[in-house]
Short mmCIF file of C-alpha atoms and ligand atoms in Angstrom, two decimals:
data_model
loop_
_atom_site.label_atom_id
_atom_site.label_comp_id
_atom_site.label_asym_id
_atom_site.label_seq_id
_atom_site.Cartn_x
_atom_site.Cartn_y
_atom_site.Cartn_z
CA MET C 43 -3.37 -28.06 24.38
CA THR C 44 -3.32 -25.98 21.89
CA ALA C 45 -1.99 -26.16 18.53
CA ALA C 46 0.18 -23.39 19.38
CA ASP C 47 1.81 -25.44 22.14
CA GLU C 48 2.85 -27.75 18.95
CA GLY C 49 5.78 -26.49 17.57
CA ALA C 50 5.50 -25.61 14.15
CA ILE C 51 4.51 -22.33 12.95
CA ARG C 52 1.60 -21.87 10.23
CA VAL C 53 0.15 -18.64 9.69
CA ARG C 54 -2.19 -17.76 7.30
CA TYR C 55 -4.44 -14.87 6.07
CA CYS C 56 -6.95 -14.62 4.55
CA PRO C 57 -8.29 -11.24 1.90
CA SER C 58 -11.74 -11.30 0.47
CA PRO C 59 -11.49 -10.68 -3.29
CA THR C 60 -14.55 -8.06 -3.52
CA GLY C 61 -12.06 -5.09 -4.05
CA LEU C 62 -7.84 -3.88 -4.04
CA LEU C 63 -5.70 -4.83 -1.99
CA HIS C 64 -6.11 -1.97 0.85
CA VAL C 65 -2.54 -0.43 2.84
CA GLY C 66 -5.07 -1.71 6.30
CA ASN C 67 -5.37 -5.63 4.77
CA LEU C 68 -1.94 -5.48 3.62
CA ARG C 69 -0.30 -4.55 7.17
CA THR C 70 -2.32 -7.40 8.12
CA GLY C 71 -0.56 -9.50 5.86
CA LEU C 72 2.75 -8.17 5.90
CA PHE C 73 2.46 -8.98 9.65
CA ALA C 74 1.65 -12.37 9.59
CA TRP C 75 4.62 -13.34 6.39
CA LEU C 76 7.03 -11.60 8.73
CA PHE C 77 6.18 -13.70 11.64
CA ALA C 78 6.00 -16.64 9.73
CA ARG C 79 9.15 -15.75 7.67
CA GLN C 80 11.12 -15.20 10.37
CA ARG C 81 10.13 -18.18 12.56
CA GLY C 82 10.68 -20.69 9.69
CA GLY C 83 6.88 -20.92 9.74
CA VAL C 84 4.64 -21.91 6.80
CA PHE C 85 3.08 -18.87 5.23
CA VAL C 86 -0.35 -20.25 4.23
CA LEU C 87 -3.06 -17.63 1.72
CA ARG C 88 -6.84 -18.23 2.13
CA ILE C 89 -9.22 -16.58 -0.37
CA GLU C 90 -12.80 -16.16 1.37
CA ASP C 91 -14.73 -15.74 -1.27
CA THR C 92 -18.14 -16.62 0.79
CA ASP C 93 -19.64 -13.66 0.08
CA ALA C 94 -20.74 -14.73 -3.70
CA ALA C 95 -22.58 -11.42 -4.40
CA ARG C 96 -19.25 -9.15 -3.64
CA SER C 97 -16.82 -11.81 -4.18
CA ASP C 98 -14.81 -11.73 -7.88
CA GLU C 99 -13.19 -13.31 -9.52
CA ARG C 100 -11.10 -10.92 -10.81
CA PHE C 101 -9.95 -9.35 -7.41
CA GLU C 102 -8.46 -12.43 -6.33
CA GLN C 103 -6.48 -12.55 -9.14
CA THR C 104 -4.60 -9.09 -8.71
CA ILE C 105 -4.25 -10.13 -4.83
CA TYR C 106 -2.09 -12.12 -6.15
CA ARG C 107 -0.22 -10.27 -8.57
CA ASP C 108 -0.05 -7.70 -5.92
CA LEU C 109 1.08 -9.64 -2.83
CA ARG C 110 3.42 -10.89 -5.61
CA TRP C 111 4.68 -7.84 -6.89
CA PHE C 112 4.69 -6.49 -2.98
CA GLY C 113 7.46 -9.19 -2.55
CA MET C 114 5.47 -11.85 -0.32
CA ASP C 115 5.65 -15.62 -1.29
CA TRP C 116 2.76 -18.30 0.06
CA ASP C 117 3.48 -22.25 1.13
CA GLU C 118 0.11 -22.87 -0.12
CA GLY C 119 -2.44 -21.32 -1.34
CA PRO C 120 -5.34 -21.69 -3.63
CA ASP C 121 -2.71 -21.03 -6.50
CA THR C 122 0.29 -23.27 -5.14
CA GLY C 123 -1.80 -25.71 -3.78
CA GLY C 124 -1.06 -27.71 -0.55
CA PRO C 125 -1.52 -30.08 1.91
CA TYR C 126 -5.15 -28.94 3.40
CA GLY C 127 -6.64 -27.13 0.79
CA PRO C 128 -8.82 -26.30 -0.60
CA TYR C 129 -8.28 -23.36 -0.34
CA ARG C 130 -11.39 -21.16 -1.72
CA GLN C 131 -13.68 -20.92 0.75
CA SER C 132 -16.39 -21.21 -1.68
CA GLU C 133 -14.71 -24.70 -2.91
CA ARG C 134 -15.14 -26.02 1.01
CA GLY C 135 -19.51 -25.32 1.63
CA ALA C 136 -18.66 -30.21 1.91
CA ILE C 137 -16.55 -29.54 4.81
CA TYR C 138 -18.58 -27.02 6.36
CA ARG C 139 -21.50 -28.58 6.04
CA ASP C 140 -20.43 -31.97 7.18
CA LEU C 141 -19.20 -30.38 10.58
CA SER C 142 -22.26 -28.58 11.27
CA GLY C 143 -23.78 -31.90 11.34
CA ARG C 144 -21.77 -33.06 13.57
CA LEU C 145 -22.24 -30.31 15.53
CA LEU C 146 -26.18 -31.19 15.10
CA SER C 147 -25.99 -35.31 16.19
CA GLU C 148 -24.05 -34.04 19.32
CA GLY C 149 -27.00 -31.47 20.82
CA LYS C 150 -24.37 -28.84 20.18
CA ALA C 151 -25.56 -27.09 17.45
CA TYR C 152 -29.73 -26.86 16.03
CA ARG C 153 -31.73 -25.54 13.83
CA CYS C 154 -33.27 -21.87 13.25
CA PHE C 155 -36.68 -20.91 11.77
CA CYS C 156 -36.65 -18.05 13.38
CA SER C 157 -37.10 -15.64 10.34
CA GLU C 158 -34.65 -12.79 10.21
CA ASP C 159 -37.23 -9.91 9.62
CA ALA C 160 -38.53 -10.68 12.84
CA LEU C 161 -35.27 -11.27 14.24
CA LYS C 162 -34.76 -7.16 13.29
CA ARG C 163 -38.09 -5.79 13.94
CA GLN C 164 -37.39 -7.75 17.70
CA ALA C 165 -34.39 -6.14 17.95
CA ASP C 166 -34.80 -2.81 16.59
CA ALA C 167 -37.91 -2.32 19.32
CA GLU C 168 -35.27 -3.75 22.20
CA ARG C 169 -32.65 -1.47 20.73
CA ALA C 170 -35.25 1.09 20.73
CA SER C 171 -35.98 0.80 24.70
CA GLY C 172 -32.13 0.74 24.89
CA LEU C 173 -31.75 -2.67 25.48
CA GLN C 174 -28.96 -4.51 24.04
CA TRP C 175 -30.79 -7.30 22.37
CA LYS C 176 -29.41 -11.36 21.82
CA TYR C 177 -31.34 -13.84 20.72
CA PRO C 178 -33.58 -15.64 23.39
CA GLY C 179 -32.60 -19.28 21.91
CA THR C 180 -36.69 -19.12 20.71
CA CYS C 181 -36.05 -22.66 18.30
CA ARG C 182 -33.13 -23.94 21.34
CA GLY C 183 -36.03 -26.09 22.54
CA LEU C 184 -37.46 -27.63 19.05
CA THR C 185 -37.50 -31.52 19.61
CA SER C 186 -36.24 -33.31 16.88
CA GLU C 187 -39.64 -34.89 15.27
CA GLU C 188 -40.95 -30.15 15.17
CA VAL C 189 -37.63 -29.71 13.24
CA ASP C 190 -37.91 -32.02 11.07
CA GLY C 191 -42.25 -31.85 10.62
CA ARG C 192 -40.74 -27.72 9.38
CA ILE C 193 -38.23 -29.20 7.26
CA GLY C 194 -40.53 -31.46 5.52
CA ALA C 195 -42.90 -28.12 5.05
CA GLY C 196 -40.32 -26.19 3.43
CA GLU C 197 -39.39 -23.61 6.14
CA ALA C 198 -35.89 -22.02 5.94
CA SER C 199 -33.48 -22.10 8.92
CA VAL C 200 -30.47 -21.90 9.54
CA VAL C 201 -28.05 -23.32 11.97
CA ARG C 202 -27.02 -21.63 15.20
CA LEU C 203 -24.38 -23.66 18.00
CA GLU C 204 -26.20 -23.03 21.89
CA VAL C 205 -23.84 -20.82 23.53
CA ARG C 206 -22.48 -22.39 26.87
CA ASP C 207 -22.54 -20.07 30.18
CA GLY C 208 -20.07 -18.81 31.26
CA ALA C 209 -17.26 -16.18 30.57
CA VAL C 210 -14.91 -16.82 27.06
CA GLU C 211 -10.84 -16.40 27.34
CA PHE C 212 -8.59 -16.00 25.04
CA ASP C 213 -4.52 -13.93 25.19
CA ASP C 214 -3.61 -11.99 22.60
CA VAL C 215 -0.39 -10.95 21.29
CA VAL C 216 -1.56 -7.58 21.28
CA HIS C 217 -3.98 -7.23 23.80
CA GLY C 218 -2.86 -10.07 26.50
CA ARG C 219 -6.04 -11.97 28.22
CA THR C 220 -9.09 -11.08 26.98
CA ARG C 221 -12.50 -12.10 28.48
CA PHE C 222 -15.73 -11.60 27.35
CA SER C 223 -19.50 -12.55 28.86
CA THR C 224 -21.35 -15.17 27.59
CA ASP C 225 -24.44 -12.93 28.42
CA VAL C 226 -23.77 -11.29 25.15
CA ILE C 227 -22.90 -13.26 22.84
CA SER C 228 -25.93 -14.74 20.69
CA ASP C 229 -26.25 -18.39 19.63
CA PRO C 230 -23.91 -17.51 16.36
CA ILE C 231 -24.95 -18.38 13.49
CA LEU C 232 -22.91 -22.22 11.72
CA LEU C 233 -24.55 -21.89 7.96
CA ARG C 234 -27.24 -19.83 6.55
CA SER C 235 -30.53 -21.47 4.78
CA ASP C 236 -28.63 -21.56 1.73
CA ALA C 237 -26.25 -23.75 3.82
CA THR C 238 -23.28 -21.36 3.36
CA PRO C 239 -21.12 -20.87 6.26
CA THR C 240 -21.04 -17.54 7.71
CA TYR C 241 -17.76 -16.01 8.63
CA ASN C 242 -17.15 -16.76 12.31
CA TYR C 243 -17.52 -20.27 11.18
CA ALA C 244 -15.87 -20.86 8.34
CA VAL C 245 -12.66 -19.51 9.67
CA VAL C 246 -12.27 -21.35 12.61
CA VAL C 247 -12.70 -24.87 10.56
CA ASP C 248 -10.47 -23.74 7.98
CA ASP C 249 -7.65 -22.20 10.52
CA ALA C 250 -8.51 -25.55 13.24
CA LEU C 251 -7.88 -28.02 9.70
CA MET C 252 -5.13 -25.93 8.37
CA LYS C 253 -3.28 -26.80 11.71
CA ILE C 254 -3.05 -22.27 11.75
CA SER C 255 -0.89 -21.43 14.67
CA ASP C 256 -0.83 -17.96 15.09
CA VAL C 257 -4.25 -15.90 13.84
CA ILE C 258 -2.97 -12.54 13.14
CA ARG C 259 -5.16 -9.86 12.30
CA GLY C 260 -6.73 -6.55 12.35
CA ASP C 261 -8.79 -5.63 15.62
CA ASP C 262 -12.24 -5.30 14.15
CA HIS C 263 -12.28 -9.29 14.90
CA LEU C 264 -10.90 -8.92 18.55
CA SER C 265 -15.41 -9.15 19.16
CA ASN C 266 -15.67 -12.39 16.92
CA THR C 267 -13.14 -13.94 18.27
CA PRO C 268 -14.91 -15.61 21.72
CA LYS C 269 -17.59 -16.93 19.47
CA GLN C 270 -14.98 -18.51 17.73
CA VAL C 271 -13.06 -19.54 20.35
CA LEU C 272 -16.81 -21.27 21.42
CA ILE C 273 -17.47 -22.50 18.24
CA TYR C 274 -13.61 -23.95 18.19
CA GLU C 275 -14.82 -25.54 21.55
CA ALA C 276 -17.95 -26.86 20.30
CA LEU C 277 -15.53 -28.74 17.31
CA ASP C 278 -13.19 -30.18 20.00
CA PHE C 279 -10.66 -28.10 17.98
CA ASP C 280 -7.20 -26.90 19.74
CA MET C 281 -6.61 -23.41 19.95
CA PRO C 282 -4.47 -21.03 17.89
CA ARG C 283 -2.67 -18.27 19.60
CA PHE C 284 -4.72 -14.27 18.79
CA ALA C 285 -2.47 -11.58 17.95
CA HIS C 286 -5.00 -8.37 17.02
CA LEU C 287 -3.62 -5.93 15.20
CA SER C 288 -4.81 -2.22 15.44
CA THR C 289 -6.18 -0.12 13.04
CA VAL C 290 -4.91 1.84 10.08
CA LEU C 291 -5.85 5.55 10.36
CA GLY C 292 -5.68 8.55 8.04
CA PRO C 293 -4.13 11.00 9.02
CA ASP C 294 -8.08 13.53 9.89
CA ARG C 295 -7.97 9.80 12.36
CA THR C 296 -10.84 7.93 10.70
CA ARG C 297 -9.98 4.78 9.39
CA LEU C 298 -7.79 4.75 6.14
CA SER C 299 -9.66 4.48 3.33
CA LYS C 300 -9.92 5.83 -0.75
CA ARG C 301 -10.60 9.24 0.60
CA HIS C 302 -7.58 9.88 2.09
CA GLY C 303 -6.06 9.33 -1.53
CA ALA C 304 -4.44 6.04 -3.42
CA THR C 305 -3.64 3.86 -0.69
CA SER C 306 -4.59 0.97 -2.72
CA ILE C 307 -1.08 -1.00 -3.70
CA ALA C 308 -2.22 -1.52 -7.52
CA GLU C 309 -2.84 2.09 -7.18
CA LEU C 310 0.23 3.16 -5.30
CA ARG C 311 2.18 0.22 -7.94
CA ASP C 312 0.87 3.01 -10.83
CA VAL C 313 2.40 5.97 -9.07
CA GLY C 314 5.94 4.32 -8.98
CA TYR C 315 6.46 3.87 -5.35
CA LEU C 316 8.69 1.04 -4.91
CA PRO C 317 8.20 -2.45 -3.59
CA GLU C 318 10.80 -2.28 -0.41
CA ALA C 319 10.11 1.44 0.00
CA LEU C 320 6.51 0.56 0.56
CA MET C 321 7.51 -2.86 2.38
CA ASN C 322 9.52 -1.12 4.85
CA TYR C 323 6.83 1.91 5.36
CA VAL C 324 3.64 -0.56 6.21
CA ALA C 325 5.47 -2.25 8.20
CA LEU C 326 6.18 1.00 10.23
CA LEU C 327 2.73 0.86 10.62
CA GLY C 328 2.34 -0.06 14.50
CA TRP C 329 5.34 -2.05 14.50
CA SER C 330 9.06 0.11 14.78
CA PRO C 331 12.48 -1.23 14.54
CA GLY C 332 14.58 -1.21 18.35
CA ALA C 333 16.35 1.47 19.81
CA GLU C 334 18.56 2.43 16.58
CA GLY C 335 15.88 5.48 15.53
CA SER C 336 16.33 4.97 11.78
CA GLU C 337 13.01 3.98 10.01
CA ILE C 338 14.70 2.66 6.59
CA VAL C 339 15.18 -1.37 7.51
CA PRO C 340 15.07 -2.66 3.95
CA PRO C 341 12.76 -6.25 3.62
CA ALA C 342 15.37 -8.71 4.52
CA ARG C 343 15.93 -6.93 8.17
CA LEU C 344 12.93 -6.67 8.55
CA VAL C 345 12.35 -10.37 8.26
CA ARG C 346 14.74 -10.40 10.99
CA GLU C 347 14.30 -7.43 13.41
CA PHE C 348 10.13 -7.07 13.68
CA ARG C 349 8.26 -8.86 16.38
CA LEU C 350 5.15 -9.76 16.36
CA ASP C 351 4.90 -9.05 20.73
CA ARG C 352 6.38 -5.56 20.35
CA VAL C 353 3.48 -3.97 17.73
CA HIS C 354 1.74 -1.19 19.19
CA ARG C 355 -1.95 -0.96 20.16
CA SER C 356 -2.66 1.98 19.43
CA PRO C 357 -3.88 2.53 16.09
CA ALA C 358 -1.34 3.38 12.83
CA VAL C 359 -1.87 7.14 11.65
CA PHE C 360 -0.40 6.39 7.68
CA ASP C 361 1.49 9.59 6.63
CA PHE C 362 1.90 10.49 3.51
CA GLY C 363 4.73 12.40 3.95
CA LYS C 364 6.70 9.50 5.66
CA LEU C 365 5.92 6.82 2.72
CA ARG C 366 7.37 10.03 0.51
CA PHE C 367 10.79 10.15 2.45
CA ILE C 368 11.60 6.23 2.78
CA ASN C 369 10.63 6.37 -1.19
CA ARG C 370 12.96 9.12 -2.28
CA ARG C 371 15.98 7.25 0.19
CA TYR C 372 14.88 3.82 -2.09
CA LEU C 373 14.12 5.09 -4.99
CA ARG C 374 17.79 7.00 -5.14
CA GLU C 375 19.75 3.37 -4.44
CA SER C 376 17.46 1.86 -6.59
CA PRO C 377 19.66 -0.12 -9.44
CA ASP C 378 16.98 -0.11 -12.62
CA LEU C 379 16.54 4.01 -11.15
CA PRO C 380 17.13 4.33 -15.38
CA ASP C 381 14.96 2.09 -16.38
CA ARG C 382 12.08 3.27 -13.54
CA ILE C 383 13.13 7.49 -14.78
CA ALA C 384 12.40 6.13 -18.29
CA ARG C 385 9.02 4.61 -18.12
CA ALA C 386 7.74 7.63 -16.46
CA LEU C 387 9.25 10.76 -18.85
CA LYS C 388 7.99 7.75 -22.06
CA PRO C 389 4.35 8.55 -21.54
CA ALA C 390 5.32 12.66 -21.57
CA GLY C 391 6.93 11.95 -24.47
CA TYR C 392 9.83 12.94 -22.78
CA LEU C 393 12.43 10.59 -24.29
CA PRO C 394 14.72 11.17 -27.73
CA ASP C 395 13.03 9.39 -31.17
CA PRO C 396 14.09 5.55 -30.82
CA ASP C 397 13.96 6.05 -34.76
CA GLU C 398 17.14 7.91 -34.17
CA ASP C 399 18.42 6.20 -31.32
CA PRO C 400 19.21 2.43 -32.36
CA ASN C 401 21.45 1.59 -30.05
CA GLY C 402 20.05 3.41 -27.23
CA HIS C 403 23.30 5.39 -26.59
CA ARG C 404 20.37 9.28 -26.36
CA ARG C 405 18.38 8.02 -23.93
CA ALA C 406 20.89 6.49 -21.87
CA GLU C 407 22.52 10.15 -21.69
CA TRP C 408 18.83 11.67 -21.18
CA VAL C 409 17.65 9.68 -18.75
CA ARG C 410 21.24 10.04 -17.27
CA ALA C 411 21.18 13.51 -16.95
CA VAL C 412 17.87 14.40 -15.75
CA ILE C 413 18.60 11.65 -12.98
CA ASP C 414 21.94 14.10 -12.20
CA THR C 415 19.77 17.21 -12.50
CA LEU C 416 15.85 16.41 -10.33
CA VAL C 417 15.90 12.70 -8.73
CA ALA C 418 17.34 13.66 -5.68
CA GLY C 419 14.26 16.16 -5.50
CA VAL C 420 11.50 13.63 -6.86
CA ASP C 421 10.04 11.45 -4.69
CA VAL C 422 8.19 9.31 -6.73
CA PRO C 423 8.80 8.83 -10.62
CA SER C 424 5.33 9.96 -11.32
CA GLU C 425 6.79 13.28 -10.39
CA VAL C 426 9.50 13.36 -12.80
CA ALA C 427 7.81 14.67 -16.34
CA PRO C 428 6.06 17.32 -14.55
CA SER C 429 9.22 18.80 -12.80
CA LEU C 430 10.74 18.28 -16.08
CA ASP C 431 7.62 20.53 -17.53
CA ASP C 432 8.58 23.15 -14.60
CA VAL C 433 12.43 23.31 -14.98
CA LEU C 434 12.63 23.54 -18.80
CA ALA C 435 10.24 25.82 -19.33
CA PHE C 436 11.15 29.46 -20.70
CA PRO C 437 7.92 31.51 -20.47
CA VAL C 438 10.23 34.11 -23.06
CA GLU C 439 7.18 36.07 -24.26
CA ASP C 440 5.38 37.45 -21.20
CA SER C 441 7.62 37.54 -18.51
CA ALA C 442 7.42 40.54 -15.38
CA ASP C 443 11.38 38.72 -14.02
CA CYS C 444 12.50 39.84 -17.97
CA ARG C 445 10.79 43.13 -17.99
CA ALA C 446 12.60 44.41 -14.63
CA VAL C 447 15.68 42.19 -15.20
CA ALA C 448 15.86 44.41 -19.12
CA ALA C 449 15.31 47.19 -17.61
CA GLU C 450 18.07 47.16 -15.15
CA GLY C 451 20.70 49.32 -15.52
CA GLY C 452 23.95 47.73 -17.49
CA VAL C 453 21.81 44.32 -18.12
CA LEU C 454 21.35 44.52 -21.90
CA ASP C 455 25.30 45.43 -22.22
CA LEU C 456 26.13 41.91 -20.55
CA ILE C 457 22.93 39.59 -22.02
CA ARG C 458 24.37 41.43 -25.84
CA GLU C 459 27.55 40.05 -24.88
CA LEU C 460 26.38 36.90 -23.81
CA GLY C 461 24.66 35.85 -26.50
CA ARG C 462 27.75 36.78 -28.09
CA GLU C 463 29.82 34.33 -26.40
CA LEU C 464 27.02 32.03 -27.06
CA ASP C 465 27.08 32.35 -30.34
CA ALA C 466 29.79 31.43 -30.79
CA ARG C 467 29.65 27.50 -29.72
CA ASP C 468 27.50 24.84 -30.93
CA TYR C 469 26.23 23.60 -27.65
CA LEU C 470 27.62 25.07 -24.07
CA ALA C 471 29.59 22.51 -22.44
CA ILE C 472 29.62 23.22 -18.12
CA GLU C 473 33.01 24.58 -18.55
CA ASP C 474 32.79 26.90 -21.24
CA PHE C 475 29.83 28.59 -18.87
CA ARG C 476 31.66 29.28 -15.98
CA ALA C 477 34.62 30.62 -18.64
CA VAL C 478 31.98 32.61 -20.13
CA ALA C 479 30.49 33.99 -16.82
CA GLN C 480 34.66 34.50 -15.86
CA ARG C 481 34.74 36.40 -19.02
CA LEU C 482 31.84 38.27 -18.47
CA LYS C 483 33.51 38.83 -14.85
CA GLN C 484 36.13 40.81 -15.43
CA SER C 485 34.64 42.86 -18.25
CA THR C 486 31.14 43.83 -17.13
CA GLY C 487 32.76 43.82 -12.88
CA LEU C 488 29.90 42.80 -12.08
CA LYS C 489 30.03 39.46 -9.91
CA GLY C 490 27.20 37.25 -8.00
CA ARG C 491 23.59 38.31 -7.53
CA ARG C 492 24.47 41.75 -10.09
CA LEU C 493 25.86 38.60 -13.00
CA PHE C 494 24.08 35.27 -12.23
CA HIS C 495 20.81 36.78 -11.96
CA PRO C 496 20.53 38.86 -14.97
CA VAL C 497 21.64 35.41 -17.02
CA ARG C 498 19.34 32.84 -15.04
CA VAL C 499 16.72 35.58 -16.51
CA ALA C 500 18.15 35.23 -20.14
CA LEU C 501 18.09 31.61 -19.89
CA THR C 502 15.25 30.74 -18.59
CA ALA C 503 12.50 33.56 -18.81
CA ARG C 504 12.41 33.50 -14.80
CA GLY C 505 13.40 34.95 -11.21
CA SER C 506 14.61 31.66 -10.14
CA GLY C 507 15.17 27.78 -10.30
CA PRO C 508 17.33 25.15 -9.88
CA GLU C 509 21.59 25.90 -9.55
CA LEU C 510 22.70 26.95 -12.86
CA ASP C 511 25.27 24.31 -13.05
CA LYS C 512 22.46 22.09 -13.32
CA LEU C 513 20.54 23.37 -15.81
CA ILE C 514 22.77 24.13 -18.85
CA PRO C 515 23.97 21.10 -18.83
CA LEU C 516 20.28 19.47 -18.40
CA VAL C 517 18.97 22.09 -21.47
CA GLU C 518 22.28 21.26 -23.47
CA THR C 519 21.74 17.57 -23.51
CA GLY C 520 18.50 17.87 -24.30
CA ALA C 521 18.17 20.25 -26.64
CA ARG C 522 21.48 18.60 -28.56
CA LEU C 523 19.80 15.35 -28.47
CA GLY C 524 16.27 16.22 -29.43
CA ILE C 525 13.62 15.75 -26.74
CA ARG C 526 10.80 17.05 -27.88
CA GLY C 527 10.25 21.25 -26.87
CA ILE C 528 13.40 21.74 -25.18
CA VAL C 529 14.79 24.90 -26.35
CA ARG C 530 19.34 25.51 -26.66
CA CYS C 531 20.27 28.17 -24.62
CA ARG C 532 21.71 29.83 -27.96
CA ASP C 533 18.38 30.00 -28.89
CA ARG C 534 17.29 31.33 -24.66
CA VAL C 535 19.19 34.20 -24.52
CA ALA C 536 19.09 35.47 -28.28
CA ALA C 537 15.26 35.30 -27.67
CA PHE C 538 15.54 37.04 -25.16
CA LEU C 539 17.32 39.70 -26.51
CA GLU C 540 14.46 39.67 -29.49
CA HIS C 541 11.37 40.77 -26.80
CA TYR C 542 13.32 42.69 -24.06
CA GLY C 543 16.46 44.59 -25.57
CA ARG C 544 14.29 47.96 -27.91
N1 LIG A 716 -11.51 -12.29 4.94
C1 LIG A 716 -11.03 -11.29 6.63
C2 LIG A 716 -11.47 -10.44 6.50
O1 LIG A 716 -10.19 -9.51 5.23
C3 LIG A 716 -10.20 -12.26 7.53
C4 LIG A 716 -10.53 -12.15 9.13
C5 LIG A 716 -8.86 -13.35 9.10
O2 LIG A 716 -8.07 -13.48 10.02
O3 LIG A 716 -9.50 -13.74 10.12
O4 LIG A 716 -11.16 -9.67 7.66
#
């Protein structure tokens, strides 16, 4: 019988606090979490910090913060506690030592005094001659007197499991029935010479004692699993079910890493990705929703529709374009869109002066104008300030477009008339602009592009840009609210005439 047969679903996610959480690793956690939540199971967070040199308490704190921001919660963990703690491997040393003592006394494990250097020399020599190295079992036959003597003499030793003959088989939800011959498996080290546990040993002890029913992890661990199965057998522990998930690759089909850009959760959050959008996207790395075809699957639906037994075996390729597309969809629907945009505008100085805007009305009006003009073309909030820079620029001093337009017959008359119309009003409402355009059409006989192209160039000093219907309200609202550097339409036309009106 396996632990899984007993019914209760208990799933774990066990990041190591050796750096920031990355998308590849987060995908493993998300699939485990979705599976636990949809089965009404228990989700356990375990911190695998046995690598003392690389583990850092700060990273542990960022893991909690990033997971919570992302929208994952856990029922048991180092910070929440639970019935099978401690949940930090560095606090479980006594448990690992006790169980290895048991295996030693049962003769299933033995002390090995071979030095790492000597074994490495052996292995290098064998590999150089094309052979696959395997620990030859040098210390398997030591008597207890020999062992005690060498320990007494201060010799360092590790604890190794004696691998049995035969094959190791296990079922994997993704890879199916998987079989390894023990001929190629070295007796695995359980405890190192400093009595710290190896990954394979600690993970089995923890998964078994924490009553984990389903071990869901990256398939970079698939080759570890036969060793773990042997450790389960030796300890007479019930076996969990296994699901080894494919690797996440970058667009160039190498393993996804920092080289590919912002792939840590913290970075993606800081750029302005929404947690629901990120969860939606990460769920699509190796899984796809049913026949429907839509790739927009919000978290609540993910929990209902995700199927662990339908995850793909082939590697998933991280597609920044798709992430951006999905984020854009969530961003536009986001109930706190105005706040997000305001936060993104602040560092660039694109907000009204708070002293002149005690009740925030100006800010609300301005952010609304920015959203109306720009947000449909923006994937992440951090793009808003640069697109404002672009859209609001008025490079009138040195503009080939201005020169070209001013040289066309009749244009200066048209722009002078536009200037007189705008001078007659304070700030230009879009309805007024339409009425002005109508009058210019009648008085000059120009229409379509012949009318609007020169008008656009006089208003923006450029030949292309957003529709005037959107641009004019943005410019006029910004100028009226005193947003830094925004020149209103009237002054733009005056500047155009000053430079190009001869
Ligand atoms: N700490 C391991 C890792 O991050 C966990 C592997 C496992 O889930 O067994 O790769």
